Amino acid sequence: MISAEVEKALAAQINQEFTAAYNYLAMAAWFDQESLDGFAHWMQMQNQEENMHGMRLFQYLLDRGGNLELDGISKPRTEYSSVMDVFQSALEQERENTKSINKLYELAGSLNDYATKSHLQWFLDEQVEEEKSIEDVVALLEKIGDDASGLLYLNDKMGERSAEKEE
Ligand code: FEO
């Protein structure tokens, strides 16, 4: 049986994943309104990934016989000053999420909850990828600066992202 502490922390993490999904959806809408369809598409893919992360934890908690009372999702930020502003915000969100997964892993370890640790292993690896992919975009945006043609080129590239298959 899963401990009440881990149950509570998993519920909070589920909320965090769906909050991230909603934030990415708001970012997709922002890009769409800026006529940057490639970036909008990329953010929609990101939204799908976060939903999948939330569902992985959701199913895991239920499979362990845990109780789950879903919490509310707060209103996402909808105003951004630039493409870079959006990606800085996304990066901050991912870094916070990494911290949260690490804490959860630590908690599971301190309670000798090996199954939860094992389940979280996938998330630890995923966070490395998530942070890297956004850091790469931030680095490219820095290079592009005020060059509109560079930004449009990147917009095209971002539009090529395909949905990730769940492992
Ligand atoms: Fe679910 Fe982007 O971490």
PDB file of C-alpha atoms and ligand atoms in Angstrom:
ATOM      1  CA  MET A   1       0.000   0.000   0.000  1.00  0.00           C
ATOM      2  CA  ILE A   2       1.306   3.427  -0.886  1.00  0.00           C
ATOM      3  CA  SER A   3       2.087   5.787   2.003  1.00  0.00           C
ATOM      4  CA  ALA A   4      -0.070   8.853   2.582  1.00  0.00           C
ATOM      5  CA  GLU A   5       2.986  11.081   2.101  1.00  0.00           C
ATOM      6  CA  VAL A   6       3.886   9.662  -1.291  1.00  0.00           C
ATOM      7  CA  GLU A   7       0.221   9.650  -2.287  1.00  0.00           C
ATOM      8  CA  LYS A   8      -0.020  13.370  -1.504  1.00  0.00           C
ATOM      9  CA  ALA A   9       3.240  14.195  -3.280  1.00  0.00           C
ATOM     10  CA  LEU A  10       2.180  12.219  -6.372  1.00  0.00           C
ATOM     11  CA  ALA A  11      -1.154  14.052  -6.441  1.00  0.00           C
ATOM     12  CA  ALA A  12       0.735  17.369  -6.315  1.00  0.00           C
ATOM     13  CA  GLN A  13       3.005  16.215  -9.139  1.00  0.00           C
ATOM     14  CA  ILE A  14       0.012  15.175 -11.237  1.00  0.00           C
ATOM     15  CA  ASN A  15      -1.361  18.680 -10.754  1.00  0.00           C
ATOM     16  CA  GLN A  16       1.993  20.168 -11.727  1.00  0.00           C
ATOM     17  CA  GLU A  17       2.144  18.153 -14.966  1.00  0.00           C
ATOM     18  CA  PHE A  18      -1.366  19.188 -16.011  1.00  0.00           C
ATOM     19  CA  THR A  19      -0.633  22.789 -15.008  1.00  0.00           C
ATOM     20  CA  ALA A  20       2.435  22.654 -17.260  1.00  0.00           C
ATOM     21  CA  ALA A  21       0.262  21.219 -20.039  1.00  0.00           C
ATOM     22  CA  TYR A  22      -2.160  24.110 -19.681  1.00  0.00           C
ATOM     23  CA  ASN A  23       0.662  26.652 -19.655  1.00  0.00           C
ATOM     24  CA  TYR A  24       2.027  25.191 -22.873  1.00  0.00           C
ATOM     25  CA  LEU A  25      -1.427  25.361 -24.397  1.00  0.00           C
ATOM     26  CA  ALA A  26      -1.607  29.065 -23.515  1.00  0.00           C
ATOM     27  CA  MET A  27       1.814  29.509 -25.129  1.00  0.00           C
ATOM     28  CA  ALA A  28       0.532  27.722 -28.256  1.00  0.00           C
ATOM     29  CA  ALA A  29      -2.375  30.147 -28.394  1.00  0.00           C
ATOM     30  CA  TRP A  30      -0.021  33.111 -27.992  1.00  0.00           C
ATOM     31  CA  PHE A  31       2.134  31.913 -30.898  1.00  0.00           C
ATOM     32  CA  ASP A  32      -0.901  31.266 -33.046  1.00  0.00           C
ATOM     33  CA  GLN A  33      -2.079  34.824 -32.444  1.00  0.00           C
ATOM     34  CA  GLU A  34       1.397  36.059 -33.427  1.00  0.00           C
ATOM     35  CA  SER A  35       1.093  34.111 -36.724  1.00  0.00           C
ATOM     36  CA  LEU A  36       4.001  31.875 -35.713  1.00  0.00           C
ATOM     37  CA  ASP A  37       2.341  28.570 -36.536  1.00  0.00           C
ATOM     38  CA  GLY A  38       5.477  26.450 -36.260  1.00  0.00           C
ATOM     39  CA  PHE A  39       6.099  27.552 -32.684  1.00  0.00           C
ATOM     40  CA  ALA A  40       2.385  27.099 -31.950  1.00  0.00           C
ATOM     41  CA  HIS A  41       2.581  23.528 -33.233  1.00  0.00           C
ATOM     42  CA  TRP A  42       5.685  22.836 -31.125  1.00  0.00           C
ATOM     43  CA  MET A  43       3.872  24.074 -28.028  1.00  0.00           C
ATOM     44  CA  GLN A  44       0.881  21.884 -28.820  1.00  0.00           C
ATOM     45  CA  MET A  45       3.206  18.878 -28.966  1.00  0.00           C
ATOM     46  CA  GLN A  46       4.639  19.991 -25.635  1.00  0.00           C
ATOM     47  CA  ASN A  47       1.113  20.190 -24.238  1.00  0.00           C
ATOM     48  CA  GLN A  48       0.485  16.602 -25.333  1.00  0.00           C
ATOM     49  CA  GLU A  49       3.681  15.442 -23.662  1.00  0.00           C
ATOM     50  CA  GLU A  50       2.759  17.028 -20.363  1.00  0.00           C
ATOM     51  CA  ASN A  51      -0.685  15.465 -20.505  1.00  0.00           C
ATOM     52  CA  MET A  52       1.008  12.129 -21.054  1.00  0.00           C
ATOM     53  CA  HIS A  53       3.291  12.754 -18.039  1.00  0.00           C
ATOM     54  CA  GLY A  54       0.264  13.577 -15.913  1.00  0.00           C
ATOM     55  CA  MET A  55      -1.509  10.425 -17.087  1.00  0.00           C
ATOM     56  CA  ARG A  56       1.501   8.213 -16.340  1.00  0.00           C
ATOM     57  CA  LEU A  57       1.508   9.398 -12.729  1.00  0.00           C
ATOM     58  CA  PHE A  58      -2.290   9.262 -12.529  1.00  0.00           C
ATOM     59  CA  GLN A  59      -2.328   5.615 -13.582  1.00  0.00           C
ATOM     60  CA  TYR A  60       0.603   4.747 -11.359  1.00  0.00           C
ATOM     61  CA  LEU A  61      -1.048   6.211  -8.265  1.00  0.00           C
ATOM     62  CA  LEU A  62      -4.282   4.349  -8.975  1.00  0.00           C
ATOM     63  CA  ASP A  63      -2.422   1.120  -9.760  1.00  0.00           C
ATOM     64  CA  ARG A  64      -0.807   1.337  -6.335  1.00  0.00           C
ATOM     65  CA  GLY A  65      -4.222   1.575  -4.745  1.00  0.00           C
ATOM     66  CA  GLY A  66      -3.847   5.267  -3.913  1.00  0.00           C
ATOM     67  CA  ASN A  67      -6.673   7.724  -3.491  1.00  0.00           C
ATOM     68  CA  LEU A  68      -6.674  10.704  -5.780  1.00  0.00           C
ATOM     69  CA  GLU A  69      -8.579  13.891  -5.378  1.00  0.00           C
ATOM     70  CA  LEU A  70      -7.737  16.107  -8.317  1.00  0.00           C
ATOM     71  CA  ASP A  71      -6.920  19.704  -7.493  1.00  0.00           C
ATOM     72  CA  GLY A  72      -7.740  22.748  -9.641  1.00  0.00           C
ATOM     73  CA  ILE A  73      -5.515  24.098 -12.407  1.00  0.00           C
ATOM     74  CA  SER A  74      -4.720  27.786 -12.085  1.00  0.00           C
ATOM     75  CA  LYS A  75      -5.147  30.259 -14.919  1.00  0.00           C
ATOM     76  CA  PRO A  76      -2.100  30.227 -17.177  1.00  0.00           C
ATOM     77  CA  ARG A  77      -0.081  33.287 -18.098  1.00  0.00           C
ATOM     78  CA  THR A  78      -1.365  34.583 -21.416  1.00  0.00           C
ATOM     79  CA  GLU A  79       0.740  37.695 -22.098  1.00  0.00           C
ATOM     80  CA  TYR A  80       4.318  37.559 -23.351  1.00  0.00           C
ATOM     81  CA  SER A  81       6.623  40.281 -24.639  1.00  0.00           C
ATOM     82  CA  SER A  82       8.578  38.158 -27.140  1.00  0.00           C
ATOM     83  CA  VAL A  83       9.336  34.668 -28.382  1.00  0.00           C
ATOM     84  CA  MET A  84      12.336  34.632 -26.039  1.00  0.00           C
ATOM     85  CA  ASP A  85      10.091  35.611 -23.130  1.00  0.00           C
ATOM     86  CA  VAL A  86       7.913  32.556 -23.812  1.00  0.00           C
ATOM     87  CA  PHE A  87      10.864  30.187 -23.940  1.00  0.00           C
ATOM     88  CA  GLN A  88      12.478  31.646 -20.818  1.00  0.00           C
ATOM     89  CA  SER A  89       9.221  31.035 -19.036  1.00  0.00           C
ATOM     90  CA  ALA A  90       9.061  27.474 -20.409  1.00  0.00           C
ATOM     91  CA  LEU A  91      12.625  26.836 -19.248  1.00  0.00           C
ATOM     92  CA  GLU A  92      11.861  28.120 -15.772  1.00  0.00           C
ATOM     93  CA  GLN A  93       8.830  25.846 -15.651  1.00  0.00           C
ATOM     94  CA  GLU A  94      10.903  22.800 -16.635  1.00  0.00           C
ATOM     95  CA  ARG A  95      13.615  23.594 -14.100  1.00  0.00           C
ATOM     96  CA  GLU A  96      10.996  23.859 -11.367  1.00  0.00           C
ATOM     97  CA  ASN A  97       9.523  20.582 -12.512  1.00  0.00           C
ATOM     98  CA  THR A  98      12.918  18.890 -12.341  1.00  0.00           C
ATOM     99  CA  LYS A  99      13.287  20.088  -8.745  1.00  0.00           C
ATOM    100  CA  SER A 100       9.873  18.740  -7.935  1.00  0.00           C
ATOM    101  CA  ILE A 101      10.593  15.308  -9.463  1.00  0.00           C
ATOM    102  CA  ASN A 102      13.895  15.199  -7.574  1.00  0.00           C
ATOM    103  CA  LYS A 103      12.106  15.946  -4.298  1.00  0.00           C
ATOM    104  CA  LEU A 104       9.554  13.270  -4.987  1.00  0.00           C
ATOM    105  CA  TYR A 105      12.328  10.783  -5.736  1.00  0.00           C
ATOM    106  CA  GLU A 106      14.059  11.749  -2.503  1.00  0.00           C
ATOM    107  CA  LEU A 107      10.850  11.291  -0.531  1.00  0.00           C
ATOM    108  CA  ALA A 108      10.207   7.870  -2.060  1.00  0.00           C
ATOM    109  CA  GLY A 109      13.802   6.913  -1.206  1.00  0.00           C
ATOM    110  CA  SER A 110      13.492   8.078   2.393  1.00  0.00           C
ATOM    111  CA  LEU A 111      10.383   5.905   2.790  1.00  0.00           C
ATOM    112  CA  ASN A 112      11.915   2.874   1.048  1.00  0.00           C
ATOM    113  CA  ASP A 113       9.219   3.087  -1.635  1.00  0.00           C
ATOM    114  CA  TYR A 114      11.206   1.313  -4.347  1.00  0.00           C
ATOM    115  CA  ALA A 115       8.340   1.011  -6.814  1.00  0.00           C
ATOM    116  CA  THR A 116       7.807   4.780  -6.827  1.00  0.00           C
ATOM    117  CA  LYS A 117      11.524   5.367  -7.226  1.00  0.00           C
ATOM    118  CA  SER A 118      11.527   3.002 -10.174  1.00  0.00           C
ATOM    119  CA  HIS A 119       8.532   4.736 -11.752  1.00  0.00           C
ATOM    120  CA  LEU A 120      10.167   8.127 -11.305  1.00  0.00           C
ATOM    121  CA  GLN A 121      13.361   7.021 -13.029  1.00  0.00           C
ATOM    122  CA  TRP A 122      11.703   7.611 -16.395  1.00  0.00           C
ATOM    123  CA  PHE A 123      10.784  11.146 -15.315  1.00  0.00           C
ATOM    124  CA  LEU A 124      14.331  11.943 -14.217  1.00  0.00           C
ATOM    125  CA  ASP A 125      15.598  11.010 -17.678  1.00  0.00           C
ATOM    126  CA  GLU A 126      12.751  12.857 -19.356  1.00  0.00           C
ATOM    127  CA  GLN A 127      13.545  16.078 -17.471  1.00  0.00           C
ATOM    128  CA  VAL A 128      17.098  16.039 -18.823  1.00  0.00           C
ATOM    129  CA  GLU A 129      15.635  15.933 -22.346  1.00  0.00           C
ATOM    130  CA  GLU A 130      12.963  18.509 -21.622  1.00  0.00           C
ATOM    131  CA  GLU A 131      15.418  21.043 -20.250  1.00  0.00           C
ATOM    132  CA  LYS A 132      17.876  20.435 -23.064  1.00  0.00           C
ATOM    133  CA  SER A 133      15.336  20.879 -25.847  1.00  0.00           C
ATOM    134  CA  ILE A 134      14.218  24.233 -24.449  1.00  0.00           C
ATOM    135  CA  GLU A 135      17.763  25.381 -23.697  1.00  0.00           C
ATOM    136  CA  ASP A 136      18.609  24.641 -27.339  1.00  0.00           C
ATOM    137  CA  VAL A 137      15.759  26.867 -28.537  1.00  0.00           C
ATOM    138  CA  VAL A 138      16.823  29.659 -26.159  1.00  0.00           C
ATOM    139  CA  ALA A 139      20.388  29.414 -27.516  1.00  0.00           C
ATOM    140  CA  LEU A 140      19.125  29.632 -31.103  1.00  0.00           C
ATOM    141  CA  LEU A 141      16.915  32.605 -30.255  1.00  0.00           C
ATOM    142  CA  GLU A 142      19.949  34.348 -28.772  1.00  0.00           C
ATOM    143  CA  LYS A 143      21.836  33.833 -32.031  1.00  0.00           C
ATOM    144  CA  ILE A 144      18.872  35.018 -34.094  1.00  0.00           C
ATOM    145  CA  GLY A 145      18.443  38.230 -32.100  1.00  0.00           C
ATOM    146  CA  ASP A 146      16.366  40.706 -34.132  1.00  0.00           C
ATOM    147  CA  ASP A 147      16.809  38.861 -37.418  1.00  0.00           C
ATOM    148  CA  ALA A 148      13.251  38.252 -38.684  1.00  0.00           C
ATOM    149  CA  SER A 149      14.332  35.798 -41.385  1.00  0.00           C
ATOM    150  CA  GLY A 150      16.168  33.707 -38.775  1.00  0.00           C
ATOM    151  CA  LEU A 151      13.055  33.653 -36.636  1.00  0.00           C
ATOM    152  CA  LEU A 152      10.876  32.582 -39.570  1.00  0.00           C
ATOM    153  CA  TYR A 153      13.341  29.824 -40.423  1.00  0.00           C
ATOM    154  CA  LEU A 154      13.214  28.553 -36.843  1.00  0.00           C
ATOM    155  CA  ASN A 155       9.411  28.810 -36.918  1.00  0.00           C
ATOM    156  CA  ASP A 156       9.408  26.443 -39.924  1.00  0.00           C
ATOM    157  CA  LYS A 157      11.738  24.007 -38.156  1.00  0.00           C
ATOM    158  CA  MET A 158       9.620  24.027 -35.000  1.00  0.00           C
ATOM    159  CA  GLY A 159       6.614  23.134 -37.130  1.00  0.00           C
ATOM    160  CA  GLU A 160       8.256  19.840 -38.117  1.00  0.00           C
ATOM    161  CA  ARG A 161       8.126  18.370 -34.624  1.00  0.00           C
ATOM    162  CA  SER A 162       6.153  15.151 -34.513  1.00  0.00           C
ATOM    163  CA  ALA A 163       4.339  13.656 -31.557  1.00  0.00           C
ATOM    164  CA  GLU A 164       6.506  11.511 -29.315  1.00  0.00           C
ATOM    165  CA  LYS A 165       5.609   7.887 -28.937  1.00  0.00           C
ATOM    166  CA  GLU A 166       5.026   6.742 -25.406  1.00  0.00           C
ATOM    167  CA  GLU A 167       7.551   4.151 -24.274  1.00  0.00           C
TER     168      GLU A 167
HETATM  169 FE1  FEO B   1       6.433  16.885 -17.468  1.00  0.00          FE
HETATM  170 FE2  FEO B   1       7.986  19.059 -18.982  1.00  0.00          FE
HETATM  171  O1  FEO B   1       7.874  17.904 -17.600  1.00  0.00           O
END
